């Protein structure tokens, strides 16, 4: 079986970690694309990792480029091209600048890799995935946004820290847009099969939900320059792996809804099955009235950002 070709669009903080993880997991060969001014960085990072492949005992060809033609025939594209937040900025503050970048990226992927499964990471996430789908005209199963895997990773980590148990045994899901209006669902979270609600008082759970909503901003504040990049890369690779290996994992991600949850024509976070067919299915959850209100509130924030794209 020929190796998969994985296009990493953006060779910045997340892009570099993505390349390392793809190589370590031997998911396929890597082509990292950045703008001409950063071509050296893309070449340098991929060469650096290449020189580590014999030490890791993995086979992976990695290259860096600023020529989009080099992604021709890619099976997967993970898009991180765009500007990250600085302290004091909201994700929506990035919309104008990242929309221009996303337009360029979408046109090039449409031209050179029209069959790639596309995982978008650029913020503001839900509006950027929407724009990418609109510009490429790709079917909804082929375009997905990474956010929920990371948001639940954060939630699970905080629960594990609080209970002193392995984060691996915690299951959780999150709905809604990627931002302060996201809707973590502690009602459905479990710790080794035991409902979280039975293990923790409500005020502790509320504090964890609040920290999860603000977790990206917490990291932006600590780093001082740029946003989280290790865990976003890990999250995107989890999604890519499920597609490449047809694992059919159930992962919370920004999927295009056509009636599910009563939402039509928007990308928003929901649990979805990712397999060789891309986003194969959206799972619907019976929500309480309070959860429905929170999801609708989150949808309003997504709608506003989408309206600002004027697409
Ligand atoms: P950064 O380190 O700045 O890397 C972005 C890279 O994109 C830079 O090297 C740019 O030169 C490059 N780039 C710009 N335009 C193009 C183009 N047209 N084609 C190819 N490459 C281009 O940022 P980062 O890696 O830290 O973050 C990337 C994006 O991910 C930002 O928009 C962040 O806000 C976003 N992000 C999202 C999450 C989510 O959970 C959704 C988490 C963390 C970061």
mmCIF file with all atom_site columns, C-alpha atoms in Angstrom, residues 28-204:
data_model
loop_
_atom_site.group_PDB
_atom_site.id
_atom_site.type_symbol
_atom_site.label_atom_id
_atom_site.label_alt_id
_atom_site.label_comp_id
_atom_site.label_asym_id
_atom_site.label_entity_id
_atom_site.label_seq_id
_atom_site.pdbx_PDB_ins_code
_atom_site.Cartn_x
_atom_site.Cartn_y
_atom_site.Cartn_z
_atom_site.occupancy
_atom_site.B_iso_or_equiv
_atom_site.pdbx_formal_charge
_atom_site.auth_seq_id
_atom_site.auth_comp_id
_atom_site.auth_asym_id
_atom_site.auth_atom_id
_atom_site.pdbx_PDB_model_num
ATOM 1   C CA . UNK A 1 28  ? 2.325   9.083  5.894  1.00 0.00 ? 28  UNK A CA 1
ATOM 2   C CA . UNK A 1 29  ? 4.749   11.418 4.158  1.00 0.00 ? 29  UNK A CA 1
ATOM 3   C CA . UNK A 1 30  ? 4.643   15.110 5.004  1.00 0.00 ? 30  UNK A CA 1
ATOM 4   C CA . UNK A 1 31  ? 4.646   18.176 2.766  1.00 0.00 ? 31  UNK A CA 1
ATOM 5   C CA . UNK A 1 32  ? 4.716   21.365 4.818  1.00 0.00 ? 32  UNK A CA 1
ATOM 6   C CA . UNK A 1 33  ? 3.652   24.541 3.020  1.00 0.00 ? 33  UNK A CA 1
ATOM 7   C CA . UNK A 1 34  ? 4.240   28.075 4.208  1.00 0.00 ? 34  UNK A CA 1
ATOM 8   C CA . UNK A 1 35  ? 4.425   31.496 2.568  1.00 0.00 ? 35  UNK A CA 1
ATOM 9   C CA . UNK A 1 36  ? 7.552   32.317 0.483  1.00 0.00 ? 36  UNK A CA 1
ATOM 10  C CA . UNK A 1 37  ? 9.073   34.419 3.320  1.00 0.00 ? 37  UNK A CA 1
ATOM 11  C CA . UNK A 1 38  ? 8.827   31.372 5.607  1.00 0.00 ? 38  UNK A CA 1
ATOM 12  C CA . UNK A 1 39  ? 9.839   28.708 3.106  1.00 0.00 ? 39  UNK A CA 1
ATOM 13  C CA . UNK A 1 40  ? 13.177  28.314 4.884  1.00 0.00 ? 40  UNK A CA 1
ATOM 14  C CA . UNK A 1 41  ? 11.366  27.617 8.148  1.00 0.00 ? 41  UNK A CA 1
ATOM 15  C CA . UNK A 1 42  ? 9.240   24.905 6.500  1.00 0.00 ? 42  UNK A CA 1
ATOM 16  C CA . UNK A 1 43  ? 12.329  23.386 4.902  1.00 0.00 ? 43  UNK A CA 1
ATOM 17  C CA . UNK A 1 44  ? 14.320  23.679 8.115  1.00 0.00 ? 44  UNK A CA 1
ATOM 18  C CA . UNK A 1 45  ? 11.692  22.121 10.392 1.00 0.00 ? 45  UNK A CA 1
ATOM 19  C CA . UNK A 1 46  ? 11.033  19.202 8.056  1.00 0.00 ? 46  UNK A CA 1
ATOM 20  C CA . UNK A 1 47  ? 14.772  18.582 7.519  1.00 0.00 ? 47  UNK A CA 1
ATOM 21  C CA . UNK A 1 48  ? 15.325  18.714 11.266 1.00 0.00 ? 48  UNK A CA 1
ATOM 22  C CA . UNK A 1 49  ? 12.641  16.041 11.827 1.00 0.00 ? 49  UNK A CA 1
ATOM 23  C CA . UNK A 1 50  ? 13.950  13.998 8.877  1.00 0.00 ? 50  UNK A CA 1
ATOM 24  C CA . UNK A 1 51  ? 17.304  13.808 10.615 1.00 0.00 ? 51  UNK A CA 1
ATOM 25  C CA . UNK A 1 52  ? 15.519  12.432 13.670 1.00 0.00 ? 52  UNK A CA 1
ATOM 26  C CA . UNK A 1 53  ? 13.634  9.691  11.795 1.00 0.00 ? 53  UNK A CA 1
ATOM 27  C CA . UNK A 1 54  ? 16.490  7.150  11.941 1.00 0.00 ? 54  UNK A CA 1
ATOM 28  C CA . UNK A 1 55  ? 16.690  7.771  15.670 1.00 0.00 ? 55  UNK A CA 1
ATOM 29  C CA . UNK A 1 56  ? 12.958  7.241  16.090 1.00 0.00 ? 56  UNK A CA 1
ATOM 30  C CA . UNK A 1 57  ? 13.099  4.199  13.822 1.00 0.00 ? 57  UNK A CA 1
ATOM 31  C CA . UNK A 1 58  ? 10.374  5.473  11.520 1.00 0.00 ? 58  UNK A CA 1
ATOM 32  C CA . UNK A 1 59  ? 10.006  5.840  7.759  1.00 0.00 ? 59  UNK A CA 1
ATOM 33  C CA . UNK A 1 60  ? 8.614   9.176  6.685  1.00 0.00 ? 60  UNK A CA 1
ATOM 34  C CA . UNK A 1 61  ? 9.622   11.541 3.911  1.00 0.00 ? 61  UNK A CA 1
ATOM 35  C CA . UNK A 1 62  ? 9.248   15.148 4.937  1.00 0.00 ? 62  UNK A CA 1
ATOM 36  C CA . UNK A 1 63  ? 9.666   18.260 2.827  1.00 0.00 ? 63  UNK A CA 1
ATOM 37  C CA . UNK A 1 64  ? 9.044   21.987 3.118  1.00 0.00 ? 64  UNK A CA 1
ATOM 38  C CA . UNK A 1 65  ? 7.900   24.292 0.340  1.00 0.00 ? 65  UNK A CA 1
ATOM 39  C CA . UNK A 1 66  ? 6.101   27.500 -0.533 1.00 0.00 ? 66  UNK A CA 1
ATOM 40  C CA . UNK A 1 67  ? 4.806   26.043 -3.772 1.00 0.00 ? 67  UNK A CA 1
ATOM 41  C CA . UNK A 1 68  ? 1.283   24.711 -3.371 1.00 0.00 ? 68  UNK A CA 1
ATOM 42  C CA . UNK A 1 69  ? 1.740   22.494 -6.441 1.00 0.00 ? 69  UNK A CA 1
ATOM 43  C CA . UNK A 1 70  ? 3.831   20.248 -4.181 1.00 0.00 ? 70  UNK A CA 1
ATOM 44  C CA . UNK A 1 71  ? 0.726   19.125 -2.277 1.00 0.00 ? 71  UNK A CA 1
ATOM 45  C CA . UNK A 1 72  ? -0.706  17.538 -5.437 1.00 0.00 ? 72  UNK A CA 1
ATOM 46  C CA . UNK A 1 73  ? -2.664  14.394 -4.651 1.00 0.00 ? 73  UNK A CA 1
ATOM 47  C CA . UNK A 1 74  ? -2.537  14.828 -0.861 1.00 0.00 ? 74  UNK A CA 1
ATOM 48  C CA . UNK A 1 75  ? -4.847  12.476 1.060  1.00 0.00 ? 75  UNK A CA 1
ATOM 49  C CA . UNK A 1 76  ? -5.131  14.724 4.099  1.00 0.00 ? 76  UNK A CA 1
ATOM 50  C CA . UNK A 1 77  ? -4.613  18.459 4.612  1.00 0.00 ? 77  UNK A CA 1
ATOM 51  C CA . UNK A 1 78  ? -4.268  19.894 8.099  1.00 0.00 ? 78  UNK A CA 1
ATOM 52  C CA . UNK A 1 79  ? -4.615  23.655 7.951  1.00 0.00 ? 79  UNK A CA 1
ATOM 53  C CA . UNK A 1 80  ? -3.020  25.838 10.589 1.00 0.00 ? 80  UNK A CA 1
ATOM 54  C CA . UNK A 1 81  ? -2.160  28.761 8.313  1.00 0.00 ? 81  UNK A CA 1
ATOM 55  C CA . UNK A 1 82  ? -3.119  31.971 10.034 1.00 0.00 ? 82  UNK A CA 1
ATOM 56  C CA . UNK A 1 83  ? -2.303  34.334 12.812 1.00 0.00 ? 83  UNK A CA 1
ATOM 57  C CA . UNK A 1 84  ? -2.653  33.206 16.453 1.00 0.00 ? 84  UNK A CA 1
ATOM 58  C CA . UNK A 1 85  ? -3.950  35.306 19.342 1.00 0.00 ? 85  UNK A CA 1
ATOM 59  C CA . UNK A 1 86  ? -1.898  37.585 21.534 1.00 0.00 ? 86  UNK A CA 1
ATOM 60  C CA . UNK A 1 87  ? -2.881  38.392 25.135 1.00 0.00 ? 87  UNK A CA 1
ATOM 61  C CA . UNK A 1 88  ? -6.028  40.538 25.213 1.00 0.00 ? 88  UNK A CA 1
ATOM 62  C CA . UNK A 1 89  ? -7.317  39.352 21.835 1.00 0.00 ? 89  UNK A CA 1
ATOM 63  C CA . UNK A 1 90  ? -10.450 37.316 21.206 1.00 0.00 ? 90  UNK A CA 1
ATOM 64  C CA . UNK A 1 91  ? -10.484 34.646 18.488 1.00 0.00 ? 91  UNK A CA 1
ATOM 65  C CA . UNK A 1 92  ? -12.888 36.859 16.517 1.00 0.00 ? 92  UNK A CA 1
ATOM 66  C CA . UNK A 1 93  ? -10.242 39.616 16.426 1.00 0.00 ? 93  UNK A CA 1
ATOM 67  C CA . UNK A 1 94  ? -8.364  37.346 13.995 1.00 0.00 ? 94  UNK A CA 1
ATOM 68  C CA . UNK A 1 95  ? -11.229 37.088 11.532 1.00 0.00 ? 95  UNK A CA 1
ATOM 69  C CA . UNK A 1 96  ? -10.244 39.630 8.881  1.00 0.00 ? 96  UNK A CA 1
ATOM 70  C CA . UNK A 1 97  ? -6.614  38.659 8.606  1.00 0.00 ? 97  UNK A CA 1
ATOM 71  C CA . UNK A 1 98  ? -7.219  34.917 8.778  1.00 0.00 ? 98  UNK A CA 1
ATOM 72  C CA . UNK A 1 99  ? -10.099 35.042 6.293  1.00 0.00 ? 99  UNK A CA 1
ATOM 73  C CA . UNK A 1 100 ? -7.700  36.401 3.653  1.00 0.00 ? 100 UNK A CA 1
ATOM 74  C CA . UNK A 1 101 ? -5.248  33.598 4.443  1.00 0.00 ? 101 UNK A CA 1
ATOM 75  C CA . UNK A 1 102 ? -8.007  30.959 4.445  1.00 0.00 ? 102 UNK A CA 1
ATOM 76  C CA . UNK A 1 103 ? -9.251  32.157 1.049  1.00 0.00 ? 103 UNK A CA 1
ATOM 77  C CA . UNK A 1 104 ? -5.787  31.673 -0.427 1.00 0.00 ? 104 UNK A CA 1
ATOM 78  C CA . UNK A 1 105 ? -5.378  28.271 1.244  1.00 0.00 ? 105 UNK A CA 1
ATOM 79  C CA . UNK A 1 106 ? -8.832  27.053 0.152  1.00 0.00 ? 106 UNK A CA 1
ATOM 80  C CA . UNK A 1 107 ? -8.259  28.047 -3.476 1.00 0.00 ? 107 UNK A CA 1
ATOM 81  C CA . UNK A 1 108 ? -4.933  26.228 -3.549 1.00 0.00 ? 108 UNK A CA 1
ATOM 82  C CA . UNK A 1 109 ? -6.237  23.052 -1.915 1.00 0.00 ? 109 UNK A CA 1
ATOM 83  C CA . UNK A 1 110 ? -9.173  23.028 -4.305 1.00 0.00 ? 110 UNK A CA 1
ATOM 84  C CA . UNK A 1 111 ? -6.733  23.325 -7.198 1.00 0.00 ? 111 UNK A CA 1
ATOM 85  C CA . UNK A 1 112 ? -4.044  20.868 -6.138 1.00 0.00 ? 112 UNK A CA 1
ATOM 86  C CA . UNK A 1 113 ? -5.554  18.426 -3.641 1.00 0.00 ? 113 UNK A CA 1
ATOM 87  C CA . UNK A 1 114 ? -9.288  18.293 -4.327 1.00 0.00 ? 114 UNK A CA 1
ATOM 88  C CA . UNK A 1 115 ? -9.690  14.886 -2.691 1.00 0.00 ? 115 UNK A CA 1
ATOM 89  C CA . UNK A 1 116 ? -7.916  15.639 0.570  1.00 0.00 ? 116 UNK A CA 1
ATOM 90  C CA . UNK A 1 117 ? -9.740  15.231 3.862  1.00 0.00 ? 117 UNK A CA 1
ATOM 91  C CA . UNK A 1 118 ? -9.370  18.729 5.305  1.00 0.00 ? 118 UNK A CA 1
ATOM 92  C CA . UNK A 1 119 ? -8.963  19.438 9.003  1.00 0.00 ? 119 UNK A CA 1
ATOM 93  C CA . UNK A 1 120 ? -9.062  23.158 9.830  1.00 0.00 ? 120 UNK A CA 1
ATOM 94  C CA . UNK A 1 121 ? -7.471  24.581 12.971 1.00 0.00 ? 121 UNK A CA 1
ATOM 95  C CA . UNK A 1 122 ? -7.240  28.283 12.173 1.00 0.00 ? 122 UNK A CA 1
ATOM 96  C CA . UNK A 1 123 ? -9.267  30.636 14.388 1.00 0.00 ? 123 UNK A CA 1
ATOM 97  C CA . UNK A 1 124 ? -11.954 31.842 14.711 1.00 0.00 ? 124 UNK A CA 1
ATOM 98  C CA . UNK A 1 125 ? -12.498 28.147 14.170 1.00 0.00 ? 125 UNK A CA 1
ATOM 99  C CA . UNK A 1 126 ? -16.165 27.708 13.304 1.00 0.00 ? 126 UNK A CA 1
ATOM 100 C CA . UNK A 1 127 ? -16.188 30.666 10.891 1.00 0.00 ? 127 UNK A CA 1
ATOM 101 C CA . UNK A 1 128 ? -12.919 29.572 9.249  1.00 0.00 ? 128 UNK A CA 1
ATOM 102 C CA . UNK A 1 129 ? -14.194 26.036 8.565  1.00 0.00 ? 129 UNK A CA 1
ATOM 103 C CA . UNK A 1 130 ? -17.395 27.519 7.176  1.00 0.00 ? 130 UNK A CA 1
ATOM 104 C CA . UNK A 1 131 ? -15.370 29.817 4.881  1.00 0.00 ? 131 UNK A CA 1
ATOM 105 C CA . UNK A 1 132 ? -13.145 26.977 3.727  1.00 0.00 ? 132 UNK A CA 1
ATOM 106 C CA . UNK A 1 133 ? -16.136 24.827 2.786  1.00 0.00 ? 133 UNK A CA 1
ATOM 107 C CA . UNK A 1 134 ? -17.856 27.738 1.059  1.00 0.00 ? 134 UNK A CA 1
ATOM 108 C CA . UNK A 1 135 ? -14.792 28.658 -1.001 1.00 0.00 ? 135 UNK A CA 1
ATOM 109 C CA . UNK A 1 136 ? -13.825 25.107 -1.989 1.00 0.00 ? 136 UNK A CA 1
ATOM 110 C CA . UNK A 1 137 ? -17.381 23.835 -2.451 1.00 0.00 ? 137 UNK A CA 1
ATOM 111 C CA . UNK A 1 138 ? -16.157 20.516 -1.028 1.00 0.00 ? 138 UNK A CA 1
ATOM 112 C CA . UNK A 1 139 ? -18.799 18.158 0.367  1.00 0.00 ? 139 UNK A CA 1
ATOM 113 C CA . UNK A 1 140 ? -19.499 18.401 4.089  1.00 0.00 ? 140 UNK A CA 1
ATOM 114 C CA . UNK A 1 141 ? -17.931 15.028 4.928  1.00 0.00 ? 141 UNK A CA 1
ATOM 115 C CA . UNK A 1 142 ? -14.579 16.221 3.526  1.00 0.00 ? 142 UNK A CA 1
ATOM 116 C CA . UNK A 1 143 ? -14.182 19.344 5.684  1.00 0.00 ? 143 UNK A CA 1
ATOM 117 C CA . UNK A 1 144 ? -14.038 19.385 9.467  1.00 0.00 ? 144 UNK A CA 1
ATOM 118 C CA . UNK A 1 145 ? -12.839 21.691 12.210 1.00 0.00 ? 145 UNK A CA 1
ATOM 119 C CA . UNK A 1 146 ? -10.604 20.741 15.119 1.00 0.00 ? 146 UNK A CA 1
ATOM 120 C CA . UNK A 1 147 ? -11.761 22.152 18.438 1.00 0.00 ? 147 UNK A CA 1
ATOM 121 C CA . UNK A 1 148 ? -13.792 19.673 20.472 1.00 0.00 ? 148 UNK A CA 1
ATOM 122 C CA . UNK A 1 149 ? -11.002 17.113 20.758 1.00 0.00 ? 149 UNK A CA 1
ATOM 123 C CA . UNK A 1 150 ? -8.842  19.800 22.312 1.00 0.00 ? 150 UNK A CA 1
ATOM 124 C CA . UNK A 1 151 ? -11.620 21.250 24.467 1.00 0.00 ? 151 UNK A CA 1
ATOM 125 C CA . UNK A 1 152 ? -12.458 17.809 25.878 1.00 0.00 ? 152 UNK A CA 1
ATOM 126 C CA . UNK A 1 153 ? -8.746  17.105 26.336 1.00 0.00 ? 153 UNK A CA 1
ATOM 127 C CA . UNK A 1 154 ? -8.621  20.183 28.510 1.00 0.00 ? 154 UNK A CA 1
ATOM 128 C CA . UNK A 1 155 ? -11.763 19.214 30.436 1.00 0.00 ? 155 UNK A CA 1
ATOM 129 C CA . UNK A 1 156 ? -10.468 15.666 31.011 1.00 0.00 ? 156 UNK A CA 1
ATOM 130 C CA . UNK A 1 157 ? -7.099  16.970 32.212 1.00 0.00 ? 157 UNK A CA 1
ATOM 131 C CA . UNK A 1 158 ? -8.706  19.266 34.770 1.00 0.00 ? 158 UNK A CA 1
ATOM 132 C CA . UNK A 1 159 ? -10.961 16.462 36.042 1.00 0.00 ? 159 UNK A CA 1
ATOM 133 C CA . UNK A 1 160 ? -7.962  14.128 36.321 1.00 0.00 ? 160 UNK A CA 1
ATOM 134 C CA . UNK A 1 161 ? -5.977  16.770 38.235 1.00 0.00 ? 161 UNK A CA 1
ATOM 135 C CA . UNK A 1 162 ? -8.860  17.277 40.650 1.00 0.00 ? 162 UNK A CA 1
ATOM 136 C CA . UNK A 1 163 ? -9.562  13.573 41.272 1.00 0.00 ? 163 UNK A CA 1
ATOM 137 C CA . UNK A 1 164 ? -5.977  12.326 41.089 1.00 0.00 ? 164 UNK A CA 1
ATOM 138 C CA . UNK A 1 165 ? -6.852  9.664  38.505 1.00 0.00 ? 165 UNK A CA 1
ATOM 139 C CA . UNK A 1 166 ? -5.653  8.841  35.007 1.00 0.00 ? 166 UNK A CA 1
ATOM 140 C CA . UNK A 1 167 ? -7.011  11.244 32.399 1.00 0.00 ? 167 UNK A CA 1
ATOM 141 C CA . UNK A 1 168 ? -7.096  8.269  30.033 1.00 0.00 ? 168 UNK A CA 1
ATOM 142 C CA . UNK A 1 169 ? -10.103 6.822  31.850 1.00 0.00 ? 169 UNK A CA 1
ATOM 143 C CA . UNK A 1 170 ? -12.199 9.950  31.570 1.00 0.00 ? 170 UNK A CA 1
ATOM 144 C CA . UNK A 1 171 ? -14.743 10.318 28.779 1.00 0.00 ? 171 UNK A CA 1
ATOM 145 C CA . UNK A 1 172 ? -16.372 13.613 28.008 1.00 0.00 ? 172 UNK A CA 1
ATOM 146 C CA . UNK A 1 173 ? -17.918 15.552 25.185 1.00 0.00 ? 173 UNK A CA 1
ATOM 147 C CA . UNK A 1 174 ? -18.461 19.179 24.365 1.00 0.00 ? 174 UNK A CA 1
ATOM 148 C CA . UNK A 1 175 ? -20.846 20.949 22.024 1.00 0.00 ? 175 UNK A CA 1
ATOM 149 C CA . UNK A 1 176 ? -20.964 24.373 20.434 1.00 0.00 ? 176 UNK A CA 1
ATOM 150 C CA . UNK A 1 177 ? -18.576 26.908 19.020 1.00 0.00 ? 177 UNK A CA 1
ATOM 151 C CA . UNK A 1 178 ? -14.896 27.019 19.914 1.00 0.00 ? 178 UNK A CA 1
ATOM 152 C CA . UNK A 1 179 ? -14.791 29.884 22.379 1.00 0.00 ? 179 UNK A CA 1
ATOM 153 C CA . UNK A 1 180 ? -16.172 31.072 25.693 1.00 0.00 ? 180 UNK A CA 1
ATOM 154 C CA . UNK A 1 181 ? -19.711 29.984 24.731 1.00 0.00 ? 181 UNK A CA 1
ATOM 155 C CA . UNK A 1 182 ? -18.746 26.320 24.248 1.00 0.00 ? 182 UNK A CA 1
ATOM 156 C CA . UNK A 1 183 ? -20.985 23.807 26.008 1.00 0.00 ? 183 UNK A CA 1
ATOM 157 C CA . UNK A 1 184 ? -19.100 21.137 27.978 1.00 0.00 ? 184 UNK A CA 1
ATOM 158 C CA . UNK A 1 185 ? -21.528 18.400 29.062 1.00 0.00 ? 185 UNK A CA 1
ATOM 159 C CA . UNK A 1 186 ? -20.448 17.234 32.550 1.00 0.00 ? 186 UNK A CA 1
ATOM 160 C CA . UNK A 1 187 ? -23.788 15.391 32.835 1.00 0.00 ? 187 UNK A CA 1
ATOM 161 C CA . UNK A 1 188 ? -22.419 12.850 30.344 1.00 0.00 ? 188 UNK A CA 1
ATOM 162 C CA . UNK A 1 189 ? -18.814 12.697 31.570 1.00 0.00 ? 189 UNK A CA 1
ATOM 163 C CA . UNK A 1 190 ? -17.595 9.491  33.179 1.00 0.00 ? 190 UNK A CA 1
ATOM 164 C CA . UNK A 1 191 ? -14.521 8.401  35.104 1.00 0.00 ? 191 UNK A CA 1
ATOM 165 C CA . UNK A 1 192 ? -13.834 4.751  34.344 1.00 0.00 ? 192 UNK A CA 1
ATOM 166 C CA . UNK A 1 193 ? -17.553 4.361  33.659 1.00 0.00 ? 193 UNK A CA 1
ATOM 167 C CA . UNK A 1 194 ? -18.642 6.106  36.874 1.00 0.00 ? 194 UNK A CA 1
ATOM 168 C CA . UNK A 1 195 ? -20.674 9.288  36.266 1.00 0.00 ? 195 UNK A CA 1
ATOM 169 C CA . UNK A 1 196 ? -18.579 12.359 37.069 1.00 0.00 ? 196 UNK A CA 1
ATOM 170 C CA . UNK A 1 197 ? -21.573 13.923 38.836 1.00 0.00 ? 197 UNK A CA 1
ATOM 171 C CA . UNK A 1 198 ? -21.319 11.187 41.494 1.00 0.00 ? 198 UNK A CA 1
ATOM 172 C CA . UNK A 1 199 ? -17.649 11.870 42.138 1.00 0.00 ? 199 UNK A CA 1
ATOM 173 C CA . UNK A 1 200 ? -17.480 15.625 42.441 1.00 0.00 ? 200 UNK A CA 1
ATOM 174 C CA . UNK A 1 201 ? -19.596 18.366 44.010 1.00 0.00 ? 201 UNK A CA 1
ATOM 175 C CA . UNK A 1 202 ? -21.375 20.679 41.566 1.00 0.00 ? 202 UNK A CA 1
ATOM 176 C CA . UNK A 1 203 ? -19.241 23.725 42.436 1.00 0.00 ? 203 UNK A CA 1
ATOM 177 C CA . UNK A 1 204 ? -16.039 21.859 41.558 1.00 0.00 ? 204 UNK A CA 1
#
